[in-house]
CSV table of C-alpha atoms (C1' of nucleotides) and ligand atoms in Angstrom, one decimal:
chain,number,residue,atom,x,y,z
A,1,MET,CA,0.0,-0.4,-0.3
A,2,PRO,CA,1.2,3.2,-1.1
A,3,SER,CA,2.5,5.9,2.3
A,4,VAL,CA,1.0,8.9,3.3
A,5,THR,CA,3.9,10.4,1.8
A,6,VAL,CA,3.8,8.9,-1.7
A,7,GLU,CA,0.0,9.8,-2.3
A,8,ASN,CA,0.4,13.1,-1.5
A,9,TYR,CA,2.9,13.7,-3.9
A,10,LEU,CA,0.7,12.0,-6.7
A,11,LYS,CA,-2.4,13.6,-5.7
A,12,HIS,CA,-0.7,17.4,-5.8
A,13,LEU,CA,0.9,16.5,-9.3
A,14,LEU,CA,-2.4,15.3,-10.4
A,15,LEU,CA,-3.6,18.8,-9.0
A,16,LEU,CA,-0.4,20.3,-10.9
A,17,ALA,CA,-1.0,18.8,-13.7
A,18,GLU,CA,-4.6,20.5,-14.3
A,19,GLU,CA,-2.9,23.8,-14.5
A,20,THR,CA,0.7,22.8,-15.9
A,21,ASP,CA,-0.9,20.8,-18.7
A,22,GLY,CA,2.2,18.7,-19.7
A,23,LEU,CA,5.0,18.0,-17.2
A,24,VAL,CA,5.2,19.4,-14.5
A,25,PRO,CA,8.5,21.3,-13.3
A,26,MET,CA,10.1,20.2,-10.5
A,27,GLY,CA,10.2,23.2,-8.3
A,28,ALA,CA,6.3,23.2,-8.5
A,29,LEU,CA,6.0,20.2,-6.8
A,30,SER,CA,8.7,21.0,-4.6
A,31,ALA,CA,6.7,24.1,-3.7
A,32,ALA,CA,3.1,22.5,-3.4
A,33,LEU,CA,4.5,19.4,-0.7
A,34,ALA,CA,6.6,22.5,1.0
A,35,VAL,CA,10.2,20.2,0.4
A,36,VAL,CA,12.8,21.0,-0.6
A,37,PRO,CA,14.3,20.6,-4.7
A,38,GLY,CA,16.5,17.8,-4.1
A,39,THR,CA,14.1,15.6,-1.8
A,40,VAL,CA,11.4,16.2,-5.1
A,41,THR,CA,14.0,14.6,-7.6
A,42,THR,CA,15.3,11.5,-5.4
A,43,MET,CA,11.7,10.3,-4.3
A,44,VAL,CA,10.1,11.4,-7.9
A,45,LYS,CA,13.0,9.3,-9.0
A,46,SER,CA,11.8,6.2,-6.8
A,47,LEU,CA,8.2,7.3,-7.6
A,48,ALA,CA,8.8,6.3,-11.3
A,49,ALA,CA,10.8,3.3,-10.4
A,50,ASP,CA,7.6,2.2,-8.9
A,51,GLY,CA,5.6,2.8,-12.2
A,52,LEU,CA,4.0,6.1,-11.1
A,53,VAL,CA,4.9,8.5,-12.9
A,54,VAL,CA,7.3,9.0,-15.8
A,55,HIS,CA,10.3,11.4,-15.3
A,56,ARG,CA,12.4,13.7,-17.4
A,57,PRO,CA,15.3,14.6,-16.1
A,58,ARG,CA,16.0,19.1,-16.2
A,59,GLN,CA,12.3,18.8,-17.4
A,60,GLY,CA,9.6,17.3,-15.4
A,61,VAL,CA,7.4,15.0,-14.2
A,62,LYS,CA,3.8,13.4,-15.1
A,63,LEU,CA,1.7,10.5,-13.5
A,64,THR,CA,1.6,7.3,-15.6
A,65,ALA,CA,-1.8,5.5,-15.5
A,66,ALA,CA,-0.9,3.7,-12.8
A,67,GLY,CA,-0.3,6.7,-10.7
A,68,ARG,CA,-3.2,8.8,-11.8
A,69,ARG,CA,-5.2,6.1,-10.8
A,70,LEU,CA,-3.8,6.3,-7.6
A,71,ALA,CA,-4.0,9.7,-6.7
A,72,LEU,CA,-7.7,10.1,-8.2
A,73,GLY,CA,-8.5,7.6,-5.7
A,74,VAL,CA,-6.5,10.3,-3.1
A,75,LEU,CA,-8.6,13.1,-4.5
A,76,ARG,CA,-11.5,11.7,-3.8
A,77,LYS,CA,-11.3,11.2,-0.4
A,78,HIS,CA,-9.9,14.4,-0.4
A,79,ARG,CA,-13.0,15.7,-1.4
A,80,LEU,CA,-15.8,13.6,-0.1
A,81,VAL,CA,-13.9,14.3,3.6
A,82,GLU,CA,-14.2,18.1,2.8
A,83,THR,CA,-18.4,17.9,1.7
A,84,PHE,CA,-18.9,15.5,4.8
A,85,LEU,CA,-17.4,17.9,6.7
A,86,VAL,CA,-19.6,20.8,5.7
A,87,GLN,CA,-22.9,19.1,4.9
A,88,VAL,CA,-22.5,16.4,8.1
A,89,LEU,CA,-20.7,18.2,10.9
A,90,LYS,CA,-21.3,21.8,9.6
A,91,MET,CA,-17.2,22.7,9.8
A,92,HIS,CA,-16.6,26.0,7.9
A,93,TRP,CA,-15.7,25.3,4.2
A,94,SER,CA,-12.2,27.6,5.3
A,95,ALA,CA,-11.1,24.9,7.7
A,96,VAL,CA,-12.2,21.7,5.7
A,97,ASN,CA,-9.3,21.4,3.4
A,98,ALA,CA,-6.5,21.1,6.2
A,99,GLU,CA,-8.7,18.6,7.9
A,100,ALA,CA,-9.1,16.3,5.0
A,101,GLU,CA,-5.2,16.2,4.1
A,102,GLN,CA,-4.8,14.3,6.9
A,103,LEU,CA,-8.1,12.2,6.8
A,104,GLU,CA,-7.6,11.5,2.7
A,105,HIS,CA,-5.2,8.9,4.3
A,106,ALA,CA,-6.6,7.5,7.2
A,107,ILE,CA,-10.4,6.1,5.4
A,108,SER,CA,-10.6,2.8,4.0
A,109,ASP,CA,-12.8,2.3,0.8
A,110,THR,CA,-15.8,0.7,2.6
A,111,VAL,CA,-15.9,3.5,4.7
A,112,LEU,CA,-15.7,5.9,1.9
A,113,ASP,CA,-18.6,4.5,0.1
A,114,ARG,CA,-20.7,4.7,2.9
A,115,LEU,CA,-19.7,8.3,3.1
A,116,ASP,CA,-20.5,8.8,-0.5
A,117,ALA,CA,-24.1,7.4,-0.2
A,118,LEU,CA,-25.1,9.2,3.2
A,119,LEU,CA,-24.1,12.7,1.4
A,120,GLY,CA,-26.4,11.4,-1.7
A,121,HIS,CA,-23.5,11.2,-3.9
A,122,PRO,CA,-22.5,14.5,-4.6
A,123,SER,CA,-21.0,15.9,-7.6
A,124,THR,CA,-18.6,18.3,-6.0
A,125,ASP,CA,-17.4,19.5,-2.6
A,126,PRO,CA,-18.4,22.5,-1.0
A,127,HIS,CA,-16.2,24.7,-3.0
A,128,GLY,CA,-16.8,23.1,-6.1
A,129,ASP,CA,-14.1,21.2,-6.9
A,130,PRO,CA,-15.7,18.3,-8.7
A,131,ILE,CA,-15.4,15.0,-7.2
A,132,PRO,CA,-13.7,12.0,-8.8
A,133,SER,CA,-16.2,9.0,-9.0
A,134,ARG,CA,-15.3,5.3,-8.0
A,135,LEU,CA,-14.2,4.5,-11.2
A,136,GLY,CA,-11.8,7.5,-11.5
A,137,LYS,CA,-13.9,9.9,-13.6
A,138,LEU,CA,-12.7,12.9,-13.1
A,139,HIS,CA,-15.4,16.0,-14.1
A,140,SER,CA,-13.3,18.8,-14.7
A,141,GLN,CA,-14.9,21.3,-17.0
A,142,VAL,CA,-12.9,24.5,-18.2
A,143,TYR,CA,-14.8,27.5,-16.7
A,144,ALA,CA,-13.9,31.4,-17.0
A,145,THR,CA,-13.0,32.9,-14.1
A,146,LEU,CA,-14.2,36.6,-12.7
A,147,ALA,CA,-10.6,37.4,-14.8
A,148,THR,CA,-11.7,36.6,-18.2
A,149,CYS,CA,-15.2,36.2,-18.4
A,150,PRO,CA,-16.6,39.1,-20.4
A,151,LEU,CA,-17.7,42.4,-18.9
A,152,ALA,CA,-21.0,43.5,-17.8
A,153,ARG,CA,-22.7,39.5,-18.2
A,154,PRO,CA,-24.3,38.0,-15.2
A,155,VAL,CA,-22.4,35.0,-14.3
A,156,ARG,CA,-22.9,32.4,-11.9
A,157,LEU,CA,-20.0,31.3,-9.3
A,158,VAL,CA,-19.2,27.4,-10.1
A,159,ARG,CA,-15.6,27.0,-7.8
A,160,ILE,CA,-13.3,28.4,-5.8
A,161,THR,CA,-9.8,27.3,-6.6
A,162,GLU,CA,-7.9,28.6,-3.7
A,163,GLN,CA,-7.6,26.4,-0.8
A,164,SER,CA,-5.9,29.1,1.9
A,165,ALA,CA,-8.6,29.7,4.9
A,166,GLU,CA,-7.8,33.2,4.6
A,167,PHE,CA,-9.4,33.6,1.2
A,168,LEU,CA,-12.3,31.5,1.3
A,169,GLN,CA,-13.2,33.4,4.9
A,170,PHE,CA,-13.1,36.9,2.8
A,171,ALA,CA,-14.6,35.4,0.1
A,172,GLU,CA,-18.0,34.4,2.1
A,173,GLN,CA,-18.0,37.5,3.8
A,174,HIS,CA,-18.8,39.5,0.4
A,175,GLY,CA,-20.9,36.6,-0.5
A,176,LEU,CA,-18.4,35.2,-3.3
A,177,LEU,CA,-19.8,31.3,-2.6
A,178,PRO,CA,-20.6,28.5,-5.5
A,179,GLY,CA,-24.1,28.9,-6.5
A,180,ALA,CA,-23.9,32.8,-5.9
A,181,SER,CA,-24.8,35.1,-9.0
A,182,ALA,CA,-22.5,38.0,-9.2
A,183,ARG,CA,-21.0,40.8,-12.2
A,184,VAL,CA,-17.7,41.8,-13.2
A,185,THR,CA,-18.6,45.7,-13.9
A,186,ASP,CA,-14.7,46.7,-14.3
A,187,ARG,CA,-11.6,45.3,-15.3
A,188,ASN,CA,-8.3,47.6,-14.9
A,189,LEU,CA,-5.5,45.1,-16.3
A,190,ALA,CA,-2.9,48.1,-16.0
A,191,ALA,CA,-3.9,48.1,-12.0
A,192,GLY,CA,-4.9,44.5,-11.5
A,193,LEU,CA,-7.6,44.9,-10.3
A,194,VAL,CA,-11.5,43.5,-11.0
A,195,THR,CA,-14.7,45.4,-9.6
A,196,VAL,CA,-17.2,42.7,-9.1
A,197,GLN,CA,-20.4,43.4,-8.2
A,198,ARG,CA,-23.1,41.2,-6.1
A,199,PRO,CA,-26.7,41.9,-6.0
A,200,ARG,CA,-27.5,43.9,-3.1
A,201,GLY,CA,-23.9,44.3,-2.1
A,202,ARG,CA,-21.4,46.9,-2.4
A,203,PRO,CA,-18.7,47.2,-5.7
A,204,LEU,CA,-15.7,44.6,-4.7
A,205,ALA,CA,-12.4,44.9,-5.4
A,206,LEU,CA,-10.4,42.1,-6.0
A,207,SER,CA,-6.6,41.8,-7.3
A,208,LEU,CA,-6.2,40.1,-11.0
A,209,ALA,CA,-5.0,36.8,-9.1
A,210,ALA,CA,-7.4,36.2,-6.7
A,211,ALA,CA,-9.9,36.7,-9.2
A,212,GLY,CA,-8.5,33.9,-11.3
A,213,ARG,CA,-9.0,31.8,-8.6
A,214,ILE,CA,-13.4,32.5,-8.9
A,215,LEU,CA,-14.5,30.0,-11.6
A,216,VAL,CA,-17.8,31.2,-13.5
A,217,GLU,CA,-20.1,30.6,-16.4
A,218,PRO,CA,-22.7,32.2,-18.2
A,219,ALA,CA,-25.8,33.2,-15.7
A,220,ARG,CA,-28.8,31.1,-16.8
B,1,MET,CA,3.4,16.0,17.5
B,2,PRO,CA,3.6,12.6,18.6
B,3,SER,CA,4.3,10.3,15.2
B,4,VAL,CA,1.0,7.3,14.2
B,5,THR,CA,3.7,5.1,15.8
B,6,VAL,CA,4.2,6.6,18.9
B,7,GLU,CA,0.6,7.1,19.6
B,8,ASN,CA,0.0,3.1,19.3
B,9,TYR,CA,2.7,2.5,21.7
B,10,LEU,CA,1.1,4.6,24.2
B,11,LYS,CA,-2.6,3.2,23.7
B,12,HIS,CA,-1.4,-0.2,23.8
B,13,LEU,CA,0.2,0.5,26.9
B,14,LEU,CA,-2.9,1.7,28.2
B,15,LEU,CA,-4.8,-1.1,27.6
B,16,LEU,CA,-2.3,-3.5,28.6
B,17,ALA,CA,-1.7,-1.6,31.5
B,18,GLU,CA,-6.1,-1.9,32.5
B,19,GLU,CA,-5.5,-5.7,32.5
B,20,THR,CA,-1.6,-6.4,33.7
B,21,ASP,CA,-1.8,-3.6,37.0
B,22,GLY,CA,1.5,-2.5,37.8
B,23,LEU,CA,4.2,-3.0,34.9
B,24,VAL,CA,3.7,-4.0,31.3
B,25,PRO,CA,5.9,-6.5,30.4
B,26,MET,CA,7.6,-5.9,27.0
B,27,GLY,CA,6.6,-8.9,25.7
B,28,ALA,CA,2.7,-8.2,25.9
B,29,LEU,CA,3.5,-4.8,24.5
B,30,SER,CA,5.6,-6.6,21.9
B,31,ALA,CA,3.2,-8.7,21.1
B,32,ALA,CA,0.1,-6.2,21.1
B,33,LEU,CA,1.9,-4.1,18.4
B,34,ALA,CA,3.1,-6.9,16.4
B,35,VAL,CA,6.8,-6.3,16.3
B,36,VAL,CA,9.7,-7.9,17.2
B,37,PRO,CA,10.9,-7.1,21.0
B,38,GLY,CA,13.8,-5.3,20.5
B,39,THR,CA,12.2,-3.3,18.6
B,40,VAL,CA,10.1,-2.3,21.9
B,41,THR,CA,12.7,-1.9,23.6
B,42,THR,CA,14.5,0.6,21.3
B,43,MET,CA,11.6,2.2,21.5
B,44,VAL,CA,10.6,2.5,24.9
B,45,LYS,CA,13.5,3.9,25.4
B,46,SER,CA,12.9,6.8,23.1
B,47,LEU,CA,9.4,7.4,24.7
B,48,ALA,CA,10.8,6.9,28.5
B,49,ALA,CA,13.5,10.0,27.0
B,50,ASP,CA,10.5,11.9,26.3
B,51,GLY,CA,9.1,11.5,29.6
B,52,LEU,CA,6.4,9.5,28.6
B,53,VAL,CA,6.7,6.0,30.0
B,54,VAL,CA,9.2,4.7,33.0
B,55,HIS,CA,10.9,1.8,31.7
B,56,ARG,CA,12.6,-0.6,34.1
B,57,PRO,CA,14.9,-3.1,32.7
B,58,ARG,CA,13.8,-6.1,32.9
B,59,GLN,CA,10.5,-5.6,34.4
B,60,GLY,CA,8.4,-3.7,32.4
B,61,VAL,CA,7.3,-0.2,31.5
B,62,LYS,CA,4.0,1.6,32.2
B,63,LEU,CA,2.6,5.0,31.3
B,64,THR,CA,3.4,8.6,32.9
B,65,ALA,CA,1.0,10.9,33.5
B,66,ALA,CA,2.4,12.5,30.6
B,67,GLY,CA,2.0,9.4,28.7
B,68,ARG,CA,-1.3,8.7,30.0
B,69,ARG,CA,-3.3,11.4,29.0
B,70,LEU,CA,-1.7,11.4,25.5
B,71,ALA,CA,-2.8,7.9,25.5
B,72,LEU,CA,-6.2,8.7,26.6
B,73,GLY,CA,-6.7,11.6,23.6
B,74,VAL,CA,-5.8,8.7,21.1
B,75,LEU,CA,-8.4,5.5,22.9
B,76,ARG,CA,-11.0,9.1,22.9
B,77,LYS,CA,-10.4,9.4,19.5
B,78,HIS,CA,-10.6,5.7,18.7
B,79,ARG,CA,-14.3,4.6,20.1
B,80,LEU,CA,-15.7,8.0,19.1
B,81,VAL,CA,-14.7,7.1,15.9
B,82,GLU,CA,-16.6,3.4,15.6
B,83,THR,CA,-19.2,4.8,17.6
B,84,PHE,CA,-20.1,7.4,14.9
B,85,LEU,CA,-19.1,4.2,12.7
B,86,VAL,CA,-21.8,2.3,14.0
B,87,GLN,CA,-24.3,4.3,14.0
B,88,VAL,CA,-24.2,7.4,12.0
B,89,LEU,CA,-22.3,4.5,9.0
B,90,LYS,CA,-24.5,1.9,9.8
B,91,MET,CA,-21.2,0.0,9.7
B,92,HIS,CA,-20.9,-3.7,11.6
B,93,TRP,CA,-19.5,-3.8,14.9
B,94,SER,CA,-16.5,-6.1,13.9
B,95,ALA,CA,-15.2,-4.0,11.5
B,96,VAL,CA,-15.2,-1.2,13.6
B,97,ASN,CA,-12.0,-1.7,15.1
B,98,ALA,CA,-9.5,-2.0,12.0
B,99,GLU,CA,-11.1,1.3,10.9
B,100,ALA,CA,-10.5,3.0,14.0
B,101,GLU,CA,-7.4,1.9,14.3
B,102,GLN,CA,-6.0,4.4,11.4
B,103,LEU,CA,-8.4,7.0,12.0
B,104,GLU,CA,-7.6,7.5,15.6
B,105,HIS,CA,-4.4,8.8,14.3
B,106,ALA,CA,-6.1,11.3,11.0
B,107,ILE,CA,-8.8,13.3,13.6
B,108,SER,CA,-7.9,16.6,14.8
B,109,ASP,CA,-9.6,17.8,18.4
B,110,THR,CA,-12.1,19.9,16.7
B,111,VAL,CA,-13.4,17.5,14.5
B,112,LEU,CA,-14.0,14.9,17.6
B,113,ASP,CA,-15.6,17.6,19.1
B,114,ARG,CA,-18.3,17.9,16.2
B,115,LEU,CA,-18.3,13.7,16.0
B,116,ASP,CA,-19.2,13.7,19.7
B,117,ALA,CA,-21.9,15.8,20.0
B,118,LEU,CA,-23.3,14.7,16.8
B,119,LEU,CA,-23.2,11.2,18.4
B,120,GLY,CA,-24.9,12.8,21.7
B,121,HIS,CA,-21.9,12.7,23.6
B,122,PRO,CA,-22.0,8.7,24.3
B,123,SER,CA,-20.3,7.5,27.3
B,124,THR,CA,-19.3,3.8,25.5
B,125,ASP,CA,-18.7,2.8,22.3
B,126,PRO,CA,-20.4,-0.4,20.6
B,127,HIS,CA,-18.7,-3.1,22.4
B,128,GLY,CA,-19.5,-1.5,25.7
B,129,ASP,CA,-15.8,-0.1,25.7
B,130,PRO,CA,-15.8,3.6,28.0
B,131,ILE,CA,-15.3,6.8,26.5
B,132,PRO,CA,-12.7,8.5,28.0
B,133,SER,CA,-13.9,11.9,28.3
B,134,ARG,CA,-12.6,15.7,27.0
B,135,LEU,CA,-10.7,15.9,29.8
B,136,GLY,CA,-9.1,12.3,29.5
B,137,LYS,CA,-11.6,10.6,33.0
B,138,LEU,CA,-11.7,7.0,31.9
B,139,HIS,CA,-14.8,5.6,33.7
B,140,SER,CA,-13.4,1.6,34.3
B,141,GLN,CA,-15.4,0.1,36.3
B,142,VAL,CA,-14.9,-3.4,37.6
B,143,TYR,CA,-16.9,-6.2,36.0
B,144,ALA,CA,-18.1,-9.9,36.8
B,145,THR,CA,-17.7,-11.8,33.1
B,146,LEU,CA,-19.3,-15.4,32.2
B,147,ALA,CA,-16.9,-16.9,33.3
B,148,THR,CA,-16.6,-15.7,37.2
B,149,CYS,CA,-20.6,-14.4,37.7
B,150,PRO,CA,-22.4,-16.5,40.1
B,151,LEU,CA,-24.6,-19.2,38.5
B,152,ALA,CA,-28.3,-19.4,37.7
B,153,ARG,CA,-28.6,-15.8,38.2
B,154,PRO,CA,-29.9,-13.8,35.5
B,155,VAL,CA,-27.1,-11.0,34.6
B,156,ARG,CA,-26.7,-8.3,31.4
B,157,LEU,CA,-24.2,-8.1,28.8
B,158,VAL,CA,-22.5,-5.0,29.4
B,159,ARG,CA,-19.4,-5.4,27.3
B,160,ILE,CA,-17.0,-7.3,24.9
B,161,THR,CA,-13.7,-6.9,25.6
B,162,GLU,CA,-12.0,-8.5,22.2
B,163,GLN,CA,-11.7,-6.9,19.2
B,164,SER,CA,-11.5,-10.0,16.6
B,165,ALA,CA,-13.9,-9.8,14.1
B,166,GLU,CA,-14.6,-13.4,14.1
B,167,PHE,CA,-15.7,-13.6,17.4
B,168,LEU,CA,-17.5,-10.2,17.4
B,169,GLN,CA,-19.5,-11.8,14.2
B,170,PHE,CA,-20.1,-15.2,16.2
B,171,ALA,CA,-21.3,-13.0,19.5
B,172,GLU,CA,-24.3,-11.3,17.5
B,173,GLN,CA,-24.8,-14.1,15.8
B,174,HIS,CA,-25.7,-15.7,19.8
B,175,GLY,CA,-27.6,-12.4,21.0
B,176,LEU,CA,-24.4,-11.4,22.8
B,177,LEU,CA,-24.3,-8.4,22.4
B,178,PRO,CA,-23.9,-5.2,25.1
B,179,GLY,CA,-27.5,-4.7,26.9
B,180,ALA,CA,-28.6,-8.1,26.2
B,181,SER,CA,-29.2,-10.7,29.4
B,182,ALA,CA,-28.3,-14.4,29.4
B,183,ARG,CA,-27.8,-17.0,32.6
B,184,VAL,CA,-24.6,-18.3,32.8
B,185,THR,CA,-26.1,-22.1,33.5
B,186,ASP,CA,-23.1,-24.5,33.8
B,187,ARG,CA,-19.8,-23.8,34.1
B,188,ASN,CA,-17.0,-26.9,33.9
B,189,LEU,CA,-13.6,-25.7,35.9
B,190,ALA,CA,-12.0,-29.3,34.1
B,191,ALA,CA,-13.3,-28.7,30.1
B,192,GLY,CA,-12.6,-25.3,30.6
B,193,LEU,CA,-16.4,-24.8,29.6
B,194,VAL,CA,-19.1,-22.3,30.5
B,195,THR,CA,-22.9,-23.0,29.2
B,196,VAL,CA,-25.1,-20.1,28.7
B,197,GLN,CA,-28.8,-19.6,28.7
B,198,ARG,CA,-30.1,-16.7,26.3
B,199,PRO,CA,-34.0,-16.0,26.5
B,200,ARG,CA,-35.7,-17.6,23.9
B,201,GLY,CA,-32.6,-19.3,22.3
B,202,ARG,CA,-31.1,-23.0,23.2
B,203,PRO,CA,-27.9,-23.5,25.7
B,204,LEU,CA,-24.7,-22.2,24.0
B,205,ALA,CA,-21.4,-23.3,24.9
B,206,LEU,CA,-18.3,-21.2,25.2
B,207,SER,CA,-14.7,-21.9,26.0
B,208,LEU,CA,-13.1,-20.2,29.6
B,209,ALA,CA,-11.1,-18.3,27.9
B,210,ALA,CA,-14.2,-16.4,25.6
B,211,ALA,CA,-16.4,-16.2,28.9
B,212,GLY,CA,-13.6,-14.2,30.4
B,213,ARG,CA,-14.6,-11.4,27.5
B,214,ILE,CA,-18.0,-10.8,27.9
B,215,LEU,CA,-18.7,-8.5,31.3
B,216,VAL,CA,-21.8,-8.7,32.9
B,217,GLU,CA,-23.3,-6.7,35.8
B,218,PRO,CA,-26.5,-8.5,37.8
B,219,ALA,CA,-29.7,-8.4,36.2
B,220,ARG,CA,-32.1,-5.8,37.8
C,1,DC,C1',30.1,31.8,-29.2
C,2,DC,C1',30.8,32.3,-24.5
C,3,DC,C1',29.0,34.4,-19.5
C,4,DG,C1',25.5,33.8,-16.0
C,5,DC,C1',21.6,32.7,-14.2
C,6,DC,C1',18.4,29.5,-12.2
C,7,DA,C1',16.1,25.4,-11.5
C,8,DT,C1',18.0,20.9,-11.2
C,9,DT,C1',20.4,17.3,-9.0
C,10,DT,C1',23.9,15.1,-6.9
C,11,DT,C1',26.4,13.9,-2.3
C,12,DG,C1',26.6,13.8,2.0
C,13,DA,C1',24.9,13.6,6.7
C,14,DG,C1',20.7,12.5,9.5
C,15,DT,C1',16.3,10.6,11.9
C,16,DA,C1',12.7,7.3,12.7
C,17,DG,C1',11.4,2.6,12.8
C,18,DT,C1',12.0,-1.5,11.7
C,19,DC,C1',13.8,-6.5,11.8
C,20,DA,C1',17.6,-10.8,12.2
C,21,DA,C1',20.2,-12.4,15.6
C,22,DA,C1',23.8,-12.7,18.9
C,23,DA,C1',24.6,-11.4,24.1
C,24,DT,C1',22.8,-10.8,28.6
C,25,DA,C1',19.6,-11.8,32.6
C,26,DA,C1',16.3,-13.6,35.1
C,27,DT,C1',13.7,-18.2,36.0
C,28,DT,C1',12.8,-22.5,36.8
C,29,DT,C1',13.8,-27.5,36.7
C,30,DC,C1',16.7,-30.9,38.0
D,1,DG,C1',23.6,-24.6,43.3
D,2,DA,C1',24.5,-26.2,38.4
D,3,DA,C1',22.4,-26.1,34.1
D,4,DA,C1',18.8,-25.0,30.9
D,5,DT,C1',15.0,-22.4,29.7
D,6,DT,C1',12.9,-17.9,28.6
D,7,DA,C1',12.8,-12.8,28.3
D,8,DT,C1',14.8,-8.4,27.3
D,9,DT,C1',19.0,-6.5,25.7
D,10,DT,C1',22.4,-5.2,22.1
D,11,DT,C1',24.2,-4.6,17.9
D,12,DG,C1',24.4,-4.2,13.1
D,13,DA,C1',22.0,-3.2,9.2
D,14,DC,C1',18.5,-1.9,6.1
D,15,DT,C1',13.7,1.5,4.4
D,16,DA,C1',11.6,5.9,4.2
D,17,DC,C1',12.4,10.3,4.0
D,18,DT,C1',14.9,14.6,4.7
D,19,DC,C1',17.8,19.2,4.5
D,20,DA,C1',22.3,21.7,3.3
D,21,DA,C1',25.1,22.5,0.6
D,22,DA,C1',28.1,21.9,-3.3
D,23,DA,C1',27.8,19.9,-8.9
D,24,DT,C1',25.7,20.6,-13.3
D,25,DG,C1',23.1,21.6,-16.9
D,26,DG,C1',20.1,24.8,-20.0
D,27,DC,C1',19.7,28.6,-22.3
D,28,DG,C1',18.9,34.1,-23.1
D,29,DG,C1',21.6,38.3,-22.7
D,30,DG,C1',25.5,39.8,-24.6
E,301,LIG,MN1,-2.5,14.5,2.6
E,302,LIG,MN1,-12.4,21.3,-2.5
E,303,LIG,MN1,-3.8,3.2,15.7
E,304,LIG,MN1,-14.3,-0.8,21.3
DNA sequence: CCCGCCATTTTGAGTAGTCAAAATAATTTC
DNA sequence: GAAATTATTTTGACTACTCAAAATGGCGGG
């Protein structure tokens, strides 16, 4: 059975692959795992020896089919646990990522199935992140973000791709939750600033970086 | 924060202390943890250096106050998780020990408190094992067992102190659950056999060892 | 074409936990 | 009161991970 360390390497690799498509640079993985680059090189070589990743020296890493399968399993656990923590235990959505980071390695497949059933087989977690199916299918659509969507048009928030508790608390404070509707009234590339209008709310200023973490679809 | 290994050493030490009172022999710990005796000696010395246990060479180990505090925390997690798995996820009581063995190390105190509240602050787990309080109080009464209780008198089962899935399945099969009532009709020390009568059931033969794992109190 | 910068890899070393097998104590047994 | 048996400890070695710091390689600018 893969160790906690291996599971974390694979899961982060899967997450990074979503935004990096192609090879994930060693530095990115090193940053995501909060480990020095030399450690990543060593570990990646050993993962490659186990057939879980492909390593192109000086270029990057990517998951093999086997590695991806494992990673999807861990991600499924992570997101179902988050959903459970919010829906059943009524925890705040800004706290559950940290908890799930541990629990994802301790939950058996049997427990996971029960949890899944209890929650009614949800397709997304509290942040709008898609939950991989039991068979390892990941429904990850490409969405616009508050940084890229058309101006003035009403949009519905579908997903917040940013785990930090501070950001999530800030977002909730201003009603920026999955399902909420909004409208980008102004976007100033030079200043790196986006202005968002919420129904019955003051205009809200966001950095371009922050806006890029909020995925949206056209409303209605 | 203590590692998973340390938590397991301490928890098992606490459990063994209940039956061994005084010093727990190294061999007992070694058997409980499924680790070679030399490993236990090494680890115990390092636990002793951290002030979590007292080691009397060639005699045994026992928890210090600090070690006991930690162990009680782990045990509380274990038993609350078991209760959750049975009551909320409807798992079988014979399967939950193994699951809790992992989860006890991954659950934070915040999640534990929520779980505790959700379950209505239970005082015992599905096996009748007492759940340590948040402050580390363990309500562990001394009970008679089917191997020691008076003959012919009706008793109520309060606790099954045996984790093995096979035993628990067998017990349930014959209605030997916490809360059930029964009567010991015969006890043959020579043959090491106990005969138990359940209301509306055939007489059931148990080994003395098995009977000793079933704790009872006088009915009514 | 060469220089320097930056990412990556190597090297050397350390921690935590484990086992196998030999050495040592403590208890029984005779 | 030895000798034999059994429990415990020591020793030496190994795996999995990690870091610090030095070496290396690939570019991009000149
Ligand atoms: Mn994790
Ligand atoms: Mn999430
Ligand atoms: Mn455990
Ligand atoms: Mn129990």
